[in-house]
Coordinates of C-alpha atoms in Angstrom, one line a residue:
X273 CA 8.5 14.3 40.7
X274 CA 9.8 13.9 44.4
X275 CA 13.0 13.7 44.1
X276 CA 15.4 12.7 47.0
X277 CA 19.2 13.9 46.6
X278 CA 21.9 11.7 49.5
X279 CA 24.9 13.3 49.7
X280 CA 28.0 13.2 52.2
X281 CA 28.3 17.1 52.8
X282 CA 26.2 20.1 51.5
X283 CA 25.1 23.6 51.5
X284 CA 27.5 25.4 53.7
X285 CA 29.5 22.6 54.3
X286 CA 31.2 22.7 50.7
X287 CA 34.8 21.3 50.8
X288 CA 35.1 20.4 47.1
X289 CA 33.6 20.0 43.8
X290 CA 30.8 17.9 44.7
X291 CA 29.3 19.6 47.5
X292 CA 28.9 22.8 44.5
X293 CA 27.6 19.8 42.1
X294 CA 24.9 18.1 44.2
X295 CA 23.6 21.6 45.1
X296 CA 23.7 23.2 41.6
X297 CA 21.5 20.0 40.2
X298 CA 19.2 20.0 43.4
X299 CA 18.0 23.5 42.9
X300 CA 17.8 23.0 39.4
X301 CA 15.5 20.5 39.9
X302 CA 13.7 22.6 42.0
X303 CA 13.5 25.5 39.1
X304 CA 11.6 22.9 36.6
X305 CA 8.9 22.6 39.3
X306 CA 9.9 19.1 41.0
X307 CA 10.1 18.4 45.0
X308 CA 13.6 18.1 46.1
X309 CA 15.0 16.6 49.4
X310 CA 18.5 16.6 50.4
X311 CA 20.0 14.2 53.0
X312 CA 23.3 15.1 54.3
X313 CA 25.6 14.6 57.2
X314 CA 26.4 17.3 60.1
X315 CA 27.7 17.5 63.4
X316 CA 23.6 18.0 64.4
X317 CA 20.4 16.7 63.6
X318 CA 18.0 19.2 61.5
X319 CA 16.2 20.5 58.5
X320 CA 16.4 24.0 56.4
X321 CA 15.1 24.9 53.5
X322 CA 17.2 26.3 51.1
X323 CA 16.3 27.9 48.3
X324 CA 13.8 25.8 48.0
X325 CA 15.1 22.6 49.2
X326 CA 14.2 20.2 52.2
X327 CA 17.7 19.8 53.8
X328 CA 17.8 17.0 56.5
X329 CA 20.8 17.6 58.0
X330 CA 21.8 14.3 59.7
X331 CA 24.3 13.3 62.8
X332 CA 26.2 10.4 61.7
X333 CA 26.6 7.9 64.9
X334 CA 30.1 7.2 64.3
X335 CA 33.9 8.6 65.8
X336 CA 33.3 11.9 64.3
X337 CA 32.2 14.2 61.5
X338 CA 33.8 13.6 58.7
X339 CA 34.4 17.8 58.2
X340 CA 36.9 16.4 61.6
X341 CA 38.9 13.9 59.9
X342 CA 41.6 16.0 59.5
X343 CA 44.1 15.5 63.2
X344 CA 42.6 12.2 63.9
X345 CA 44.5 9.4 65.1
X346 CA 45.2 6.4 62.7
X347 CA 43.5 4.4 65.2
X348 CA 40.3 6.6 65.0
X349 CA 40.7 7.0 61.2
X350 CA 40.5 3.4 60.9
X351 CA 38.3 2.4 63.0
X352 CA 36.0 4.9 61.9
X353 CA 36.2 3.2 58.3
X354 CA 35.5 0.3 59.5
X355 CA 32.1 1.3 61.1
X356 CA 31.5 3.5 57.9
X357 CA 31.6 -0.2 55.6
X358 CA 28.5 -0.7 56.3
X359 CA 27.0 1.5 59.2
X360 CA 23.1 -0.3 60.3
X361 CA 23.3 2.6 62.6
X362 CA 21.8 5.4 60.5
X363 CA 18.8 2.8 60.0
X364 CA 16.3 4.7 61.9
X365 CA 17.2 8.0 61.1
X366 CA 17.1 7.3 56.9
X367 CA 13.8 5.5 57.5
X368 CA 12.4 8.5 58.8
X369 CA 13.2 10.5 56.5
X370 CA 12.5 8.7 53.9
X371 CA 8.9 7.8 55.4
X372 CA 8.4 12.1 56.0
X373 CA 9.7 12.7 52.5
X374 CA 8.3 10.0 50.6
X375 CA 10.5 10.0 47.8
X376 CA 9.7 8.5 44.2
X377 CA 13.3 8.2 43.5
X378 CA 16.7 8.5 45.1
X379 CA 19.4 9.7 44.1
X380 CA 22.5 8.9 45.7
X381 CA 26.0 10.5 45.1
X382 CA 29.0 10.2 47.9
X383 CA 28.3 8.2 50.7
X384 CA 31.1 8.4 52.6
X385 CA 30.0 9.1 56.5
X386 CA 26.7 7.4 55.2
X387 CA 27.8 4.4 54.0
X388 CA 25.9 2.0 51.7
X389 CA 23.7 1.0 54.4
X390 CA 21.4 3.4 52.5
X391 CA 21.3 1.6 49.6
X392 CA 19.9 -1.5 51.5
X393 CA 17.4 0.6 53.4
X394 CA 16.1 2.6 50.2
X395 CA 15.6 -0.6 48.6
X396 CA 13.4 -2.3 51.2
X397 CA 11.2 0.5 50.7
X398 CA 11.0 -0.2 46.8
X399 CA 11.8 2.7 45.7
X400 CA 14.1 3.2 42.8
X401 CA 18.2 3.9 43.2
X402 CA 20.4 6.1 40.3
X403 CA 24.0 6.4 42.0
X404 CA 26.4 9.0 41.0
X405 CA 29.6 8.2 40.8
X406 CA 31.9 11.1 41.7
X407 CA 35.4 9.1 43.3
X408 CA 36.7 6.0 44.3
X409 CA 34.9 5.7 47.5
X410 CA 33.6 2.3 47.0
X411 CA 37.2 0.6 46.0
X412 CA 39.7 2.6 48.2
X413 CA 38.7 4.6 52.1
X414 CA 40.5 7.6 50.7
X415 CA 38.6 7.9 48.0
X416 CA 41.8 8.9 45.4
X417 CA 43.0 5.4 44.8
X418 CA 46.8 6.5 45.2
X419 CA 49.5 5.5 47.5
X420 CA 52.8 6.0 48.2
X421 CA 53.1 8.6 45.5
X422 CA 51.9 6.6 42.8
X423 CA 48.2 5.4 41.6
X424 CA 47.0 2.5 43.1
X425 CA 45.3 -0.7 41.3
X426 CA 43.4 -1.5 44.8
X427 CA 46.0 -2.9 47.5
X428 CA 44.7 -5.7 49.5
X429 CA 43.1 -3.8 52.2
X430 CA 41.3 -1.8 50.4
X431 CA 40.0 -4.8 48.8
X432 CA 38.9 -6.0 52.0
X433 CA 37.0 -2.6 52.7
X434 CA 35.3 -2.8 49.8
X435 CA 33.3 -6.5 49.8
X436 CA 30.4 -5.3 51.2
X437 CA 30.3 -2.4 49.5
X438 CA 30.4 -4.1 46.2
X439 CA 28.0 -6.5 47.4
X440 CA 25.4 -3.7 48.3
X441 CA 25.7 -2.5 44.9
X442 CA 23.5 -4.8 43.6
X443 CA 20.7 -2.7 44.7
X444 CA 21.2 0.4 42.7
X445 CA 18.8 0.6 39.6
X446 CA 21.1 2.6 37.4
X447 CA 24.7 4.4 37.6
X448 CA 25.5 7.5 36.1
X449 CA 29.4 9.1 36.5
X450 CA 30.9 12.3 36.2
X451 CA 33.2 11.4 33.1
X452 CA 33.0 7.6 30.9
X453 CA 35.9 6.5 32.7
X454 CA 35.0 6.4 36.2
X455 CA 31.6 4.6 35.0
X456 CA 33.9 1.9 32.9
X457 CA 36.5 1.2 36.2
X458 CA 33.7 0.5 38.3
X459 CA 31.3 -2.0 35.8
X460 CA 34.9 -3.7 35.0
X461 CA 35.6 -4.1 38.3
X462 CA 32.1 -6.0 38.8
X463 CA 30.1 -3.2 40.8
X464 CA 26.7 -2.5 40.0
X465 CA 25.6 -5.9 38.8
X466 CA 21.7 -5.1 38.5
X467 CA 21.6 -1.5 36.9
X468 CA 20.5 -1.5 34.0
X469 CA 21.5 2.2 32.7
X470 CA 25.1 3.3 32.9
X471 CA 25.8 6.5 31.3
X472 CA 28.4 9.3 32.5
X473 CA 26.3 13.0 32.8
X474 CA 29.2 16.0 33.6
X475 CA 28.2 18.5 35.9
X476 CA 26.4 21.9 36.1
X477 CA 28.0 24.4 35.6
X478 CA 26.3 27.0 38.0
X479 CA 28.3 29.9 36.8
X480 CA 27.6 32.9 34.3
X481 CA 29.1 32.1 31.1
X482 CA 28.1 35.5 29.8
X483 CA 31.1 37.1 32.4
X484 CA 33.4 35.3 30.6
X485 CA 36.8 37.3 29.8
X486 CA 39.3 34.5 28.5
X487 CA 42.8 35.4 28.0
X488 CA 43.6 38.9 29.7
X489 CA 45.1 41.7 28.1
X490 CA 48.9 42.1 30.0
X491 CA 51.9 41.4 29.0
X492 CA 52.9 37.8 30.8
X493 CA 50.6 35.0 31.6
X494 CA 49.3 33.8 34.7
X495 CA 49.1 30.6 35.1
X496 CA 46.8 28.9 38.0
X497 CA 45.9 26.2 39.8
X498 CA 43.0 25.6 42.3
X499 CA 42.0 22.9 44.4
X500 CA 43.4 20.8 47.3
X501 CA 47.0 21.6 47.9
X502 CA 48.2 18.0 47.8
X503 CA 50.6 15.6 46.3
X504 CA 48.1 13.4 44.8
X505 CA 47.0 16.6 43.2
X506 CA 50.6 17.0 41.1
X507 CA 51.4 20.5 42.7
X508 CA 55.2 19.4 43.0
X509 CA 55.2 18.7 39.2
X510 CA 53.1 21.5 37.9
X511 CA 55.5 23.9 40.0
X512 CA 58.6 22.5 38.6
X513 CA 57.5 22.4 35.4
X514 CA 56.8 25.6 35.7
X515 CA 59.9 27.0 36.8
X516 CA 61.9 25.2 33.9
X517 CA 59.5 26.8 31.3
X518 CA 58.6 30.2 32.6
X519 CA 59.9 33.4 30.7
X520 CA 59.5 37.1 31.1
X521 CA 57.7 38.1 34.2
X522 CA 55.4 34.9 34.6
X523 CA 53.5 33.7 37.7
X524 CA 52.0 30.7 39.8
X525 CA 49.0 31.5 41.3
X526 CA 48.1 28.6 43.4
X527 CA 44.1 28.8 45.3
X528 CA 43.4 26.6 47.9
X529 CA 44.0 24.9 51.2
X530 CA 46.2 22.4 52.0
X531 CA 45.2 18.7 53.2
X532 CA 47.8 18.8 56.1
X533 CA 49.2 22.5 57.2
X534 CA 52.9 20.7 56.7
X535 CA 53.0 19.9 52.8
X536 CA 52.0 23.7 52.5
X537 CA 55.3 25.0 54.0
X538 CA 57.2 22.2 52.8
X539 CA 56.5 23.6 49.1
X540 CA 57.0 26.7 50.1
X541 CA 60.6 26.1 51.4
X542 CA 61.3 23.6 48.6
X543 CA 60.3 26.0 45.8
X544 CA 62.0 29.6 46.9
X545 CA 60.5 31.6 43.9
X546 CA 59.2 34.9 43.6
X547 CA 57.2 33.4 40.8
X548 CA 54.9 31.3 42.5
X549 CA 52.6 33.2 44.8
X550 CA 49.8 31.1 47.1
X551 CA 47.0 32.8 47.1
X552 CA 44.5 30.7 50.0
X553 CA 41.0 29.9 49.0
X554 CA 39.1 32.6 47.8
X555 CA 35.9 32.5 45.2
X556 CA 35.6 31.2 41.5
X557 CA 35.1 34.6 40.3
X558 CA 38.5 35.8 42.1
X559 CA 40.1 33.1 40.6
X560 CA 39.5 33.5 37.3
X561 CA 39.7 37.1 37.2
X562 CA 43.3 36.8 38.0
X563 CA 44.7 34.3 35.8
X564 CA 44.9 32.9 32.0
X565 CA 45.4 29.2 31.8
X566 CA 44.5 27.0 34.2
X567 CA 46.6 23.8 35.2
X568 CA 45.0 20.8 36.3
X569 CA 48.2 18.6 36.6
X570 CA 46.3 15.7 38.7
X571 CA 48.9 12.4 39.1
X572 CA 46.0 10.4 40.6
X573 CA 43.4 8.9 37.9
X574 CA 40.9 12.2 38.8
X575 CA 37.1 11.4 37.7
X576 CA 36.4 15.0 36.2
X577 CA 37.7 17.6 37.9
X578 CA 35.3 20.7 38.9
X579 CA 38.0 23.0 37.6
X580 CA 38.0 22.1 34.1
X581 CA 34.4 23.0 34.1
X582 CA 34.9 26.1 35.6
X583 CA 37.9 27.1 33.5
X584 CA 36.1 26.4 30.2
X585 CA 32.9 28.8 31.1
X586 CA 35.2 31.4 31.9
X587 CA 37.1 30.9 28.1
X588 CA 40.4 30.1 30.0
X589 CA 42.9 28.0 28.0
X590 CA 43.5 24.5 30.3
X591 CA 46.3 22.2 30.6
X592 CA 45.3 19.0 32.2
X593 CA 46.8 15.6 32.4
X594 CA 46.6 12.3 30.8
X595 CA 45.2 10.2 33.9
X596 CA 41.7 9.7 34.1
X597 CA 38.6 11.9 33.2
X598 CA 39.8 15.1 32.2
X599 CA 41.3 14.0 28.2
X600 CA 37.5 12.6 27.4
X601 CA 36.9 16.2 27.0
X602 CA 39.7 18.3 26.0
X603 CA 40.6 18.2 22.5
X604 CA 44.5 18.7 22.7
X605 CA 45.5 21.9 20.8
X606 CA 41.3 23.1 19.8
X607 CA 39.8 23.8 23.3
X608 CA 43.1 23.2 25.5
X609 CA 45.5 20.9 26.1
X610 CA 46.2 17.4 27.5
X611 CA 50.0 16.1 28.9
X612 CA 50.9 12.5 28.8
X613 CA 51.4 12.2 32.7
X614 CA 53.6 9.5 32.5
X615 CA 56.1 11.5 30.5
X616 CA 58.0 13.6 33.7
X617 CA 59.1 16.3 31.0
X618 CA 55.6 16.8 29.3
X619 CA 54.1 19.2 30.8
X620 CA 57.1 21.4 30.6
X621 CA 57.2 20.9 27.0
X622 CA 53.4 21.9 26.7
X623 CA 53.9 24.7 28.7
X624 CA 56.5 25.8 26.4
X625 CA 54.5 24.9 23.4
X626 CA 51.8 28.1 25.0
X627 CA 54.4 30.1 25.5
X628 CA 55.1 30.3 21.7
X629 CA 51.4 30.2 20.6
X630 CA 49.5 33.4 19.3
X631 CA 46.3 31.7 19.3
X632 CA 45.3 31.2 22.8
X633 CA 42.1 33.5 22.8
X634 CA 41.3 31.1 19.5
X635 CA 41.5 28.2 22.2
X636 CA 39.8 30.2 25.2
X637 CA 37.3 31.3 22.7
X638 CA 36.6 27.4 21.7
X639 CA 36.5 26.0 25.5
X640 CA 33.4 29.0 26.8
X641 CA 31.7 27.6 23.4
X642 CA 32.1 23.9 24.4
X643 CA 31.3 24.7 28.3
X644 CA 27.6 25.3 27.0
X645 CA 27.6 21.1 27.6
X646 CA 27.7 21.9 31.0
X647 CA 25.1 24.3 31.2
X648 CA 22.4 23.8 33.9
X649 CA 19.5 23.3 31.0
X650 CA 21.5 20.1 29.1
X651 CA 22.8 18.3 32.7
X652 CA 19.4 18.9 34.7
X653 CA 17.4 17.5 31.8
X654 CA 19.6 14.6 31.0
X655 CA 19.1 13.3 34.5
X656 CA 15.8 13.7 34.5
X657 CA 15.9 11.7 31.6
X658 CA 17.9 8.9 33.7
X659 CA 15.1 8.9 36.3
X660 CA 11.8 8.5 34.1
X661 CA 14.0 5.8 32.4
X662 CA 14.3 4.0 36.1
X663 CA 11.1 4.5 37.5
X664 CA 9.7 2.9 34.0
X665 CA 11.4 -0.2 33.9

């Protein structure tokens, strides 16, 4: 099968979990034997092969890269979201390589940079359309969904961002998403009219579940986060909750960059403890080999984090809250936990609920078992799955 993969960034532009999840299923494909092409924006025009797939790195004719949006103006940010509604620009580039490629299917996942322009121009080519779902990208410009602190039920101009892009949803063939609840707020919401498969496929997991070491052997737990440092994100509660349940010699370990260099030093003036320690971004491996329960304390409605995956296949114990994807998964108290986000104190009390448990390598032991859902054999096949079932209707 030819298989063509759009995607806003990839392969070494990798910001977040779905850079690492669009690669991990392209090569996969590319290990059962099928033809992969990946179309992605850059700041230049070009192709690579890497390992083993066609990547047409694209310039996007618009304000700037979206790898630059951090230091714009508001002016530029906005009217670069306004070109990015529906940008006819990238017409003759996508037609090209489409036309070179020849795809039998394609498989779009975020857009943003793109924008569902390609829908439009895929479909004039009659070839077939399976959208991934990974954020909020076709209700909200951000993405998250959440302002002013809280989460947000789509204000009204996001609503008048999102028009055409509901509108050009009518040419996708079938939508899949990375957890049932991001597939269910879109169909309620009226997107994706014409598809006529909707079905919610996790990631891959692209690391070595064999190296998993679940809960270390010392004397205090570390606890850790990863991810963007930002308030959408819950760092203010997780580290607060933190402080009012740690005992002994606990730590923090927080991995990652912040969104704006400001919040970063904000938190650490706010939070004056030798308990919490930022650690920067570093690799999954470092990560993991340094802590024993992960917190994913998200305030936003979060599709399915990466983390969770990641946490699980190395047997880590996770905490993760209420809002959005993440509870579809964890069974509270078998393979981790869940805290009822809109209860301020809760994740303090589940925090202190570990702290008094013996059988955490019992629950750490449970999650590397149930990561084997995310292995790269179950997801790869279950899309390809999705795609015979497109091109056959």
């Amino acid at each position: 099968m030819r298989i063509m993969l759009v995607n806003s960034l990839y392969y070494p532009n990798i910001i977040g979990g779905a850079e690492k999840s669009v690669k991990a299923l392209a090569e996969s494909m590319v290990k059962l034997g099928h033809e992969v092409a990946v179309v992605t924006t850059s700041d230049n025009d070009g192709m690579k092969l890497v390992n083993g797939v066609h990547v047409y790195y694209m310039k996007i004719p618009n304000l700037y890269w979206i790898i630059n949006a951090s230091g714009q103006t508001l002016l530029r940010r906005t009217s670069w979201h306004i070109l990015d509604i529906e940008n006819n620009l990238i017409s003759k580039k996508i037609t090209t390589y489409l036309k070179e490629f020849d795809p039998e299917i394609v498989h779009t996942n975020n857009l943003q940079g793109f924008s569902v322009s390609v829908w439009k121009l895929v479909s004039k080519l009659n070839i077939r359309i399976i959208h991934t779902i990974r954020d909020y990208y076709l209700l909200c410009p951000k993405s998250s969904m959440f302002k002013n602190g809280k989460i947000c039920q789509q204000c009204w101009d996001c609503s008048l961002f999102s028009i055409r892009k509901k509108a050009a949803s009518k040419y996708v063939s079938a939508v899949v998403g990375v957890s049932r609840f991001i597939v269910d707020f879109h169909m309620e919401r009226g997107y994706f009219p014409n598809s006529k498969l909707q079905k919610n496929i996790y990631n891959i997991n692209s690391n070595d579940r064999n190296s998993a070491k679940g809960i270390n052997s010392r004397e205090n737990l570390v606890f850790g986060f990863a991810g963007m440092i930002s308030k959408h994100k819950g760092v203010e509660l997780m580290i607060e909750s933190f402080l009012e349940s740690a005992i002994g010699n606990q730590k923090l370990f927080i991995y990652g960059k912040p969104k704006e260099d400001f919040y970063l030093q904000y938190l650490k003036e706010k939070y004056l403890s030798e308990r919490i320690c930022y650690k920067g971004f570093v690799t999954t491996e470092v990560i993991f080999k340094n802590i024993d329960v992960m917190i994913i304390p998200s305030v936003w409605n979060e599709p399915f984090p990466r983390t969770l995956i990641e946490a699980f296949s190395y047997g880590k114990v996770t905490i993760a809250s209420s809002s959005g994807g993440s509870q579809e998964f964890i069974k509270d108290g078998v393979n981790g936990f869940v805290f009822d986000i809109e209860v301020k104190t809760d994740l303090s009390i589940v925090l202190k609920r570990i702290n008094r448990r013996t059988d955490l390598d019992k629950i750490g032991r449970r999650a590397l078992i149930d990561s084997a859902q995310f292995s790269e054999e179950i997801i790869s096949h279950k899309y390809l799955e999705s795609y015979r079932e497109v091109l056959e209707e």
